[in-house]
Short mmCIF file of C-alpha atoms in Angstrom, two decimals:
data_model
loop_
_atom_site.label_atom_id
_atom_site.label_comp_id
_atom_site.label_asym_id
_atom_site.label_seq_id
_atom_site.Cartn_x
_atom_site.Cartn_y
_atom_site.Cartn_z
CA UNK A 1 91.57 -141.44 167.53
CA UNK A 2 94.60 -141.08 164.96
CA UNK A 3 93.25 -140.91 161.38
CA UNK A 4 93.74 -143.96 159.12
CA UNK A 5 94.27 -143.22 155.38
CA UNK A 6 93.12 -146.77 153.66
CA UNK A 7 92.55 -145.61 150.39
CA UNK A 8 94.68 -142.72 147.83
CA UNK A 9 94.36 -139.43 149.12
CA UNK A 10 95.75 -135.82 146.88
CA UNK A 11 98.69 -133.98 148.23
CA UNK A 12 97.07 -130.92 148.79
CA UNK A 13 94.06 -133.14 151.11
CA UNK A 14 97.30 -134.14 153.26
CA UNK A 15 98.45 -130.71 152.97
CA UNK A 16 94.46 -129.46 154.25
CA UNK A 17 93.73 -132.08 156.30
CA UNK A 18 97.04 -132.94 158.60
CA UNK A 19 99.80 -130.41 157.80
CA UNK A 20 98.15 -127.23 158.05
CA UNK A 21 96.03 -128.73 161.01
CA UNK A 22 99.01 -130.62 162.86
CA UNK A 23 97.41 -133.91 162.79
CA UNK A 24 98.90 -137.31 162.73
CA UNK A 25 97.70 -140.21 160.76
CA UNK A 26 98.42 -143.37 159.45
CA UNK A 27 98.73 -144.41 155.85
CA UNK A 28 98.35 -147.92 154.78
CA UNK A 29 100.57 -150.91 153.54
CA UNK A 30 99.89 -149.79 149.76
CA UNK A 31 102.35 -146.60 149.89
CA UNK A 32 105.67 -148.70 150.82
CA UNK A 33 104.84 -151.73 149.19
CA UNK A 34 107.35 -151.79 146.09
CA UNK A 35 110.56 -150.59 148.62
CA UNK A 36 113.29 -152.22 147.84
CA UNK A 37 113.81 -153.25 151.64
CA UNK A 38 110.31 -154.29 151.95
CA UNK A 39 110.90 -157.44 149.85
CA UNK A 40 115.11 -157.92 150.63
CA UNK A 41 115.05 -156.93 154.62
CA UNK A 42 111.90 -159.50 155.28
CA UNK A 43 111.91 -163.11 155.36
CA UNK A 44 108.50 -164.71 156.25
CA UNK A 45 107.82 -161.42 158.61
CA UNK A 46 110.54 -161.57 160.17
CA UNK A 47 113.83 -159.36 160.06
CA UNK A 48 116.28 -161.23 156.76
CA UNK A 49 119.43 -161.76 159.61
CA UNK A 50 121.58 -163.36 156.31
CA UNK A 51 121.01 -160.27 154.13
CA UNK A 52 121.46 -157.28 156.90
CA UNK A 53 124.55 -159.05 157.49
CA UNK A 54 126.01 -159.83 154.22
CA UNK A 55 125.60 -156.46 153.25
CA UNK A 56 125.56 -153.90 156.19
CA UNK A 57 127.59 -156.07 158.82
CA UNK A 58 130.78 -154.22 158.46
CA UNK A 59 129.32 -151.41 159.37
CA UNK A 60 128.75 -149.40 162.87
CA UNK A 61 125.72 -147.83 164.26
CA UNK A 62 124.53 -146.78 167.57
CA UNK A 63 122.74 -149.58 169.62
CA UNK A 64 120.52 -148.54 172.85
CA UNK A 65 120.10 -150.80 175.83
CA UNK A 66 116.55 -149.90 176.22
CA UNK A 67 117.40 -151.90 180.03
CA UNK A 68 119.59 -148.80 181.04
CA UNK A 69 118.60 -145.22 181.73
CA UNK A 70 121.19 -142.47 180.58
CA UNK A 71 119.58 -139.23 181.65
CA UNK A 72 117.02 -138.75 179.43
CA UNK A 73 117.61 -141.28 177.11
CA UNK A 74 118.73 -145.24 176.99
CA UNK A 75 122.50 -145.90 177.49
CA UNK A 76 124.06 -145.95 173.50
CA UNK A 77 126.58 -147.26 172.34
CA UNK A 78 128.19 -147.93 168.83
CA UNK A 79 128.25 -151.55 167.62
CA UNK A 80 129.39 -153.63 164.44
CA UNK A 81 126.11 -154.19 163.10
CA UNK A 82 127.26 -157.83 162.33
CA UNK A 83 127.78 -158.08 166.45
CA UNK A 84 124.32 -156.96 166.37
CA UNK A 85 122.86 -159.05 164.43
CA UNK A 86 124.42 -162.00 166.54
CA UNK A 87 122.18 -160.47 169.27
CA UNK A 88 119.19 -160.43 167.37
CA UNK A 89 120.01 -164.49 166.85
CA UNK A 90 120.71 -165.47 170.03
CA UNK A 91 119.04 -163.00 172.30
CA UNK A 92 120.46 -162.45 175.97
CA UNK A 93 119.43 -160.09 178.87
CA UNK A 94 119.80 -157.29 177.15
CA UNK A 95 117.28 -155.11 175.36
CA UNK A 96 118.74 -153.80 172.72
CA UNK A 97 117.29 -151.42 169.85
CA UNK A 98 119.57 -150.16 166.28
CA UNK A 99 117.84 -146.79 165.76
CA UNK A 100 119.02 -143.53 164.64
CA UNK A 101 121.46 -145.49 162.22
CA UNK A 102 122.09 -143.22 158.90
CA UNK A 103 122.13 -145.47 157.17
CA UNK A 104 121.16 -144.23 153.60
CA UNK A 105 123.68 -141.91 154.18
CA UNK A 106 126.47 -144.40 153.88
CA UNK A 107 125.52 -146.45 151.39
CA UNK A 108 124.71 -145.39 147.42
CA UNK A 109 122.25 -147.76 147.53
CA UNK A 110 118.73 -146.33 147.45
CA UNK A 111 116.48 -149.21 149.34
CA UNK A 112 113.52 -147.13 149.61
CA UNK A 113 111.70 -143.95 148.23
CA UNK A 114 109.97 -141.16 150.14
CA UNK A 115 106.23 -141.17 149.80
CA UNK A 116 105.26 -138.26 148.03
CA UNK A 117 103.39 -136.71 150.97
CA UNK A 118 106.72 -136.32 152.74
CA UNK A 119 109.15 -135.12 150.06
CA UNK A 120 108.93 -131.74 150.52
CA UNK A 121 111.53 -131.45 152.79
CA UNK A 122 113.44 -128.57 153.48
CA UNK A 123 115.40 -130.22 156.58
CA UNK A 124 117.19 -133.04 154.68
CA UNK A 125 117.75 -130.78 151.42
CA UNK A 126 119.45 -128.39 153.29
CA UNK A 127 121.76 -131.18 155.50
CA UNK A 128 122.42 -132.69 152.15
CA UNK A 129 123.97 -129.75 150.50
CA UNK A 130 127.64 -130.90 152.33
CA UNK A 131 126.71 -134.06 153.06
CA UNK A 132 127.90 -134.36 156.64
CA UNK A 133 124.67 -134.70 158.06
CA UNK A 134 121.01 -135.91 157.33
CA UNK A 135 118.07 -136.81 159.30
CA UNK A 136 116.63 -140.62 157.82
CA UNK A 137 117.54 -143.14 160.03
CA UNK A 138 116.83 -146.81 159.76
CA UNK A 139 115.47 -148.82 163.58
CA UNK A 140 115.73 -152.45 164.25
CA UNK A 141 114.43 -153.53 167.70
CA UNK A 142 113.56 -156.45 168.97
CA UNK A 143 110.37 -157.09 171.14
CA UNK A 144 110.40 -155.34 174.20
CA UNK A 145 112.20 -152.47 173.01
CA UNK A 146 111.41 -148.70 173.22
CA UNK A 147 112.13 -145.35 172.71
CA UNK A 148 111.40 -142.81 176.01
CA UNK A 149 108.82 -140.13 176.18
CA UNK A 150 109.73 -136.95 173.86
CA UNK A 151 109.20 -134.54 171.00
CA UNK A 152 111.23 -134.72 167.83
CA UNK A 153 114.34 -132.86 166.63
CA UNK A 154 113.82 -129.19 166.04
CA UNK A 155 110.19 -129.85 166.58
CA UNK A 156 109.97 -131.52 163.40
CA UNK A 157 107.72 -133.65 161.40
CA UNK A 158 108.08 -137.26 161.53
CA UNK A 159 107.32 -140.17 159.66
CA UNK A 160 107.96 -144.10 160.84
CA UNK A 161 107.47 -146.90 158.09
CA UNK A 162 107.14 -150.45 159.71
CA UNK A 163 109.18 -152.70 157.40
CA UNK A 164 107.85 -155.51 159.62
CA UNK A 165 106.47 -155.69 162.88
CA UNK A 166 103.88 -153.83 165.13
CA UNK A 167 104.77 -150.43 167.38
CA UNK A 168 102.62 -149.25 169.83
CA UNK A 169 102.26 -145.17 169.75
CA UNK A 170 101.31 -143.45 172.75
CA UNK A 171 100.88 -139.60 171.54
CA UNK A 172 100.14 -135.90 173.60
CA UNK A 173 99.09 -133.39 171.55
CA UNK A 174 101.07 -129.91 172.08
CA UNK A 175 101.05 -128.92 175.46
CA UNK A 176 99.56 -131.61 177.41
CA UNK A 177 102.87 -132.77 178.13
CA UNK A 178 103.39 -129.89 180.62
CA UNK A 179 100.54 -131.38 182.87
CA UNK A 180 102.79 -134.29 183.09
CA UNK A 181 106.42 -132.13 184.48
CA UNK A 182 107.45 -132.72 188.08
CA UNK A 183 108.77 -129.82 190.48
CA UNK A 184 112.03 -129.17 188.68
CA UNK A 185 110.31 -128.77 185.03
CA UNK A 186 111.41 -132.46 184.18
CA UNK A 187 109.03 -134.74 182.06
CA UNK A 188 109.01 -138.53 182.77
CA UNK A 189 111.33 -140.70 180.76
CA UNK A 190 108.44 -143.67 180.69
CA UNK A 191 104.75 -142.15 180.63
CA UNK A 192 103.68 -145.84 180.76
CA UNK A 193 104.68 -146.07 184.37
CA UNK A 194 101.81 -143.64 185.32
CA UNK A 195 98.26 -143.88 185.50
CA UNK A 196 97.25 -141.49 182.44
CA UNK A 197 93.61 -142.40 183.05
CA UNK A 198 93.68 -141.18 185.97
CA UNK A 199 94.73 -137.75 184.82
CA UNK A 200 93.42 -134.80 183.58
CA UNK A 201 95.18 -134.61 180.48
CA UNK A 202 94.21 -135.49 176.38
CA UNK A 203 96.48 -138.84 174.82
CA UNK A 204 95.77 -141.14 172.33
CA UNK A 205 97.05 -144.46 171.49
CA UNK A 206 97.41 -146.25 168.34
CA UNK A 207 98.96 -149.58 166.74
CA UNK A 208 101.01 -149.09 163.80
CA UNK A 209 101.06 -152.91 161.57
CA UNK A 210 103.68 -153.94 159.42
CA UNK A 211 103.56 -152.22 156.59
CA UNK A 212 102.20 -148.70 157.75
CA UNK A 213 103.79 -145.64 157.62
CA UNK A 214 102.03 -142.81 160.39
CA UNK A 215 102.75 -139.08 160.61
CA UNK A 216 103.92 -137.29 163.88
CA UNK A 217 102.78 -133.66 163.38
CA UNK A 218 105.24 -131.35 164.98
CA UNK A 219 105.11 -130.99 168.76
CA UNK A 220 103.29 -134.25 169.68
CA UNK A 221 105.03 -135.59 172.58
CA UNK A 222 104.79 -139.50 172.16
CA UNK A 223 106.38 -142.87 173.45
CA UNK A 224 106.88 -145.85 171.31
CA UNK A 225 107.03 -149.74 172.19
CA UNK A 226 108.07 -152.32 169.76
CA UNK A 227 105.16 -155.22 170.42
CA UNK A 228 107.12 -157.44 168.04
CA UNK A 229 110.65 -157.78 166.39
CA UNK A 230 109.95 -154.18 164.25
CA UNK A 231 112.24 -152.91 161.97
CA UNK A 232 111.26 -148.99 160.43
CA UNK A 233 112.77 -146.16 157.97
CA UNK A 234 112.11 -142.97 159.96
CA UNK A 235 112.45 -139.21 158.79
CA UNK A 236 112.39 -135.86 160.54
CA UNK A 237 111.42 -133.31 157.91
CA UNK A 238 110.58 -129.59 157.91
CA UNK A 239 108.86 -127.70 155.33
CA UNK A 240 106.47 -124.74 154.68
CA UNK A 241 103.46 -125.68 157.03
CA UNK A 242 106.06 -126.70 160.15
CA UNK A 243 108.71 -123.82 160.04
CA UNK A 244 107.42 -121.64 162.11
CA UNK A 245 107.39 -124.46 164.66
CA UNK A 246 110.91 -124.99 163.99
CA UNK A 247 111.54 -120.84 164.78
CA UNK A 248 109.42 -120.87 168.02
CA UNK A 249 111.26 -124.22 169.23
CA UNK A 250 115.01 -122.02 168.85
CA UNK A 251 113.44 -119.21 169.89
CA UNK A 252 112.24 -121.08 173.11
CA UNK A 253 115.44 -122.96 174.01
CA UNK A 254 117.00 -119.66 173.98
CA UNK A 255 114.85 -118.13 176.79
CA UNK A 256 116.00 -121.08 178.57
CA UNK A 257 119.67 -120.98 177.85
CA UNK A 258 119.52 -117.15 178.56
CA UNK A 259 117.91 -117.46 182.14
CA UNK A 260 120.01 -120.78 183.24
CA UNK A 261 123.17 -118.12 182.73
CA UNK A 262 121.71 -115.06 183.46
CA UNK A 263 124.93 -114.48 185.62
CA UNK A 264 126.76 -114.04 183.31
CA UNK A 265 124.28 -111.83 180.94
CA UNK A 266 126.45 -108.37 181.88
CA UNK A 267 130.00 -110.19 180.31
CA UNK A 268 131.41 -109.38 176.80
CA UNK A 269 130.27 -112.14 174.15
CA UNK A 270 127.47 -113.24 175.94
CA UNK A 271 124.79 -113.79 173.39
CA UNK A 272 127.33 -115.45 171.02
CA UNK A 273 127.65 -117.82 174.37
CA UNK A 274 124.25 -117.98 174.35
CA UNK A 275 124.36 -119.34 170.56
CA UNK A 276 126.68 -121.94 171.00
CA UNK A 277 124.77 -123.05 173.40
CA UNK A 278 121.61 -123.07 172.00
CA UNK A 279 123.97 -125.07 169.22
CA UNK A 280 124.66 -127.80 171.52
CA UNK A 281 120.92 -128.20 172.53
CA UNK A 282 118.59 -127.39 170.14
CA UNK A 283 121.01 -128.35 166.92
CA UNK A 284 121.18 -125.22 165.32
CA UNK A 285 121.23 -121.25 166.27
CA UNK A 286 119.89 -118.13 164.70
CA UNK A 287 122.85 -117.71 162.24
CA UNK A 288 122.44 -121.06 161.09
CA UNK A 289 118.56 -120.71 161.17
CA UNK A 290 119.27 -117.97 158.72
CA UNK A 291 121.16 -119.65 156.63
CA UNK A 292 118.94 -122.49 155.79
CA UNK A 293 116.33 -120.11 154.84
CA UNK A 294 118.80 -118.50 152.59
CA UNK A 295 119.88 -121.53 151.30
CA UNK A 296 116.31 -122.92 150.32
CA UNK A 297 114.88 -119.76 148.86
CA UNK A 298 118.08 -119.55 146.32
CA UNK A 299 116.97 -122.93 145.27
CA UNK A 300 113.67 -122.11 144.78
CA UNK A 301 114.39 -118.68 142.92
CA UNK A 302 116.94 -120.33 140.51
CA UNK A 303 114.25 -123.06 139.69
CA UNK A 304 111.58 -120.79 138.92
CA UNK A 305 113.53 -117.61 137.23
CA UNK A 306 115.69 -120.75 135.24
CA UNK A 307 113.19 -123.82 133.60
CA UNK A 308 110.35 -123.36 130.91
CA UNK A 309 107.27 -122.56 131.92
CA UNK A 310 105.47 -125.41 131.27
CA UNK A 311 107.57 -127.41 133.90
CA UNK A 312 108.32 -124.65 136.50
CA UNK A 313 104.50 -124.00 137.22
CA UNK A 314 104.08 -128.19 137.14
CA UNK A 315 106.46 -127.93 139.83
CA UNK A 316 104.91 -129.44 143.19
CA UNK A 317 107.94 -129.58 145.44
CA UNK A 318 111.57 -129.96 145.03
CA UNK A 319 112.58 -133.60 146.51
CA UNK A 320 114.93 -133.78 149.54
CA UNK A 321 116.26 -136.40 147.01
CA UNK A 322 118.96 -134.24 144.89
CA UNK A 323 118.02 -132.91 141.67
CA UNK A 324 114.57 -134.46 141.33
CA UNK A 325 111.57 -131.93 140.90
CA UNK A 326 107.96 -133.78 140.82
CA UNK A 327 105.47 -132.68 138.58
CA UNK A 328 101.47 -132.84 139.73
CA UNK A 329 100.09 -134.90 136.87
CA UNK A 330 98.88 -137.90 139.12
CA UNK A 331 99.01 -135.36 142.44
CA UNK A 332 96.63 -132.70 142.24
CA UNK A 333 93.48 -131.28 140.57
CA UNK A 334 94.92 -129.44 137.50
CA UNK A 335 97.36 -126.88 138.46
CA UNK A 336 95.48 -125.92 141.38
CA UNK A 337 98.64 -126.74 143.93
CA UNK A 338 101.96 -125.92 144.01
CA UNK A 339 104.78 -126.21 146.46
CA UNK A 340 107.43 -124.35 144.72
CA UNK A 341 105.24 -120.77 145.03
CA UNK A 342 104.01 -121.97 148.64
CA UNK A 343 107.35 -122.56 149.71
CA UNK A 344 108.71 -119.01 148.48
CA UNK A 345 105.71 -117.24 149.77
CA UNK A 346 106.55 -119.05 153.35
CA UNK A 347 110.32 -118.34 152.83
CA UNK A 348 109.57 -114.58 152.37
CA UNK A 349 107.28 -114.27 155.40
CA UNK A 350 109.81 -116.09 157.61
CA UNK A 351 112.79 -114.01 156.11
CA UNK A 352 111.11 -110.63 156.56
CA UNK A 353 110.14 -111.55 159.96
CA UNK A 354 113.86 -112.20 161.02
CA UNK A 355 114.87 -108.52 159.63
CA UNK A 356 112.74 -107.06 162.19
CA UNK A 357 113.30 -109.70 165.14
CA UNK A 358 115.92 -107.72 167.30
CA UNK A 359 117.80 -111.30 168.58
CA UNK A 360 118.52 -112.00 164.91
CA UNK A 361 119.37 -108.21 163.88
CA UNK A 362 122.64 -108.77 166.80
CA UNK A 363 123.51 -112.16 165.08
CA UNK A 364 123.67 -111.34 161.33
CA UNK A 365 126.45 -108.50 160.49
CA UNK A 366 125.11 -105.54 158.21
CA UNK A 367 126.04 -106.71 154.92
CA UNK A 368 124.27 -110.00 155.67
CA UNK A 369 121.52 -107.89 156.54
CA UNK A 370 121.29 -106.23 153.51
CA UNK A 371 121.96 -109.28 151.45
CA UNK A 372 118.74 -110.62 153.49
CA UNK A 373 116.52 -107.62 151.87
CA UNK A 374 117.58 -107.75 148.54
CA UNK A 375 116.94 -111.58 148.80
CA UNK A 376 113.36 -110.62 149.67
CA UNK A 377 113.23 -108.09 146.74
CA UNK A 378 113.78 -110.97 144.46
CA UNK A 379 111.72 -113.15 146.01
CA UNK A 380 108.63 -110.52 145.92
CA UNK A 381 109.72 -109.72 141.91
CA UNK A 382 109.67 -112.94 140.86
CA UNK A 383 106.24 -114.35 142.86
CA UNK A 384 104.41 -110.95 141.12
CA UNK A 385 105.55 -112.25 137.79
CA UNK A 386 103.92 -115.49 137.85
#
């Protein structure tokens, strides 16, 4: 029931046929095969122990004990991954799972590339302007582990490439998950413990082989089980097609912040309470919200008011890897696609709507506000010149 791309699809297909329709899908072993990690991190199928630890056992990253239930999540802690690796040898009770671990972050080495079909990505190019943050994460679990029912970051996009091993996906497209909430609101940490077919609710399940990389469309509640040692590179990314999820998700959590302390709605400061705590939960407010729009469409605007013609309107998306901008010649049909005008066409819509959207018109001061139109003045020049 989840698509299976087996032979080369164009960007703008992907674009048609799962973005734009919030699809998942799952593309096979030919799109990661040159990684760098594929052929170093795998020995004989299995998970290279001697070369994780020669070169990454120094360094920390948060381990789950996939045995232990920490409110909504497994029990974490942070771990030498050469003590980890010692696990992975010798195996005791414990079921433990790397995941979340950034670690391209910390090293210079680049051990992998983005597929094309994910490199728009406006999530990761804005995290990376400081470099505090990001959002690729490498997982290594052993068999038996898991990750607990839920929906990504920000309501993101996700991709998962198996480096080795075999995950089974349980997914729930948007809204089906509510079917599945108890009394207090709550969803269940483990869906698997419940009779789904028994149900009146929509879920699919798929088997992702080493070597695959699938798409999680924004919004699909899912639950993952590692069937065999697995080890993955997993992104959340955001971009043109998924932003407005991204704006409804905020927009959401905010309802909910504002009613859980509606006590206190009559005190001085209490939407900036509100935003800090919609910080905490969601990962970013309004203000920032605004910002990384900002941010992107500057980008954008200096690329296409700054480079030649020839190689601005070639221009199908600006990687989330800095300073790279692909061109379309093995991409797309002619010149018939490009990201760089979608994305400013999205970025305008999204910025004009926040002018008029009274929550945001209390967080941004005047001059910001007026910064924000001229911003969209440029934008609208510059897309009716080209």
């Amino acid at each position: 029931m989840v698509d299976r791309i087996e032979k080369n699809i164009l960007y703008e297909d992907f674009v048609a046929q799962h973005l734009k329709e919030n699809k998942p899908c799952i593309f096979s072993s030919n799109l990661i095969a040159d990684w760098k990690c594929v052929n170093s991190w795998v020995k004989s199928d299995h998970l290279n122990t001697d070369f994780i630890e020669k070169h990454f056992g120094n360094l920390t990253a948060p381990v789950m004990d996939c045995n232990k239930q920490y409110f909504s999540s497994h029990e974490k802690e942070d771990m030498k991954v050469s003590e980890f690796i010692k696990y992975w040898n010798d195996r005791d009770d414990r079921l433990l799972y790397l995941k979340d671990w950034h670690l391209q972050k910390l090293t210079d080495e680049r051990f992998y590339d983005i597929p094309t079909f994910f490199t728009s990505d406006w999530l990761n190019e804005y995290f990376d302007r400081d470099g505090k943050d990001d959002y690729r994460f490498v997982y290594i679990g052993v068999k038996g582990s898991w990750t607990s029912f839920h929906a990504d970051v920000f309501r993101s996009y996700s991709w998962s490439a198996n480096i080795c091993g075999l995950k089974k996906w349980i997914f729930f497209p948007p809204g089906e998950e509510d079917k599945l909430r108890d009394n207090f609101g709550n969803l269940p940490f483990d869906v698997s413990s419940l009779s789904l077919d028994e149900m009146d609710i929509t879920y699919f399940v798929t088997f992702q082989k080493s070597g695959e990389v699938i798409f999680v469309p924004s919004g699909w509640h899912h639950q993952v089980f590692n069937l065999e040692d697995t080890v993955s590179i997993n992104h959340n990314w955001v971009n043109a097609f998924s932003i407005g999820y991204f704006w409804n998700h905020l927009t959401s959590t905010l309802r909910s912040v504002q009613k859980e302390i509606s006590d206190c709605a009559e005190m001085d400061g209490f939407d900036d309470q509100c935003q800090l705590i919609l910080l905490s939960c969601a990962g970013m407010h309004h203000k920032g919200f605004y910002e990384m729009l900002c941010y992107l469409a500057i980008k954008r605007l200096q690329i296409l008011e700054s480079e030649p013609d020839n190689k601005r309107m070639n221009a199908i998306f600006i990687s989330s890897q800095p300073g790279v901008v692909y061109n379309d010649g093995k991409l797309s049909k002619g010149n018939k696609y490009n990201q760089l005008i979608t994305d400013l066409r999205m970025l305008k819509e999204m910025l004009l709507f926040l002018t008029k959207d009274s929550y945001m018109q209390r967080t941004i001061n005047k001059v910001e506000l007026e910064e924000l139109n001229v911003l969209i003045s440029r934008i609208s020049d510059s897309l009716a010149n080209k």
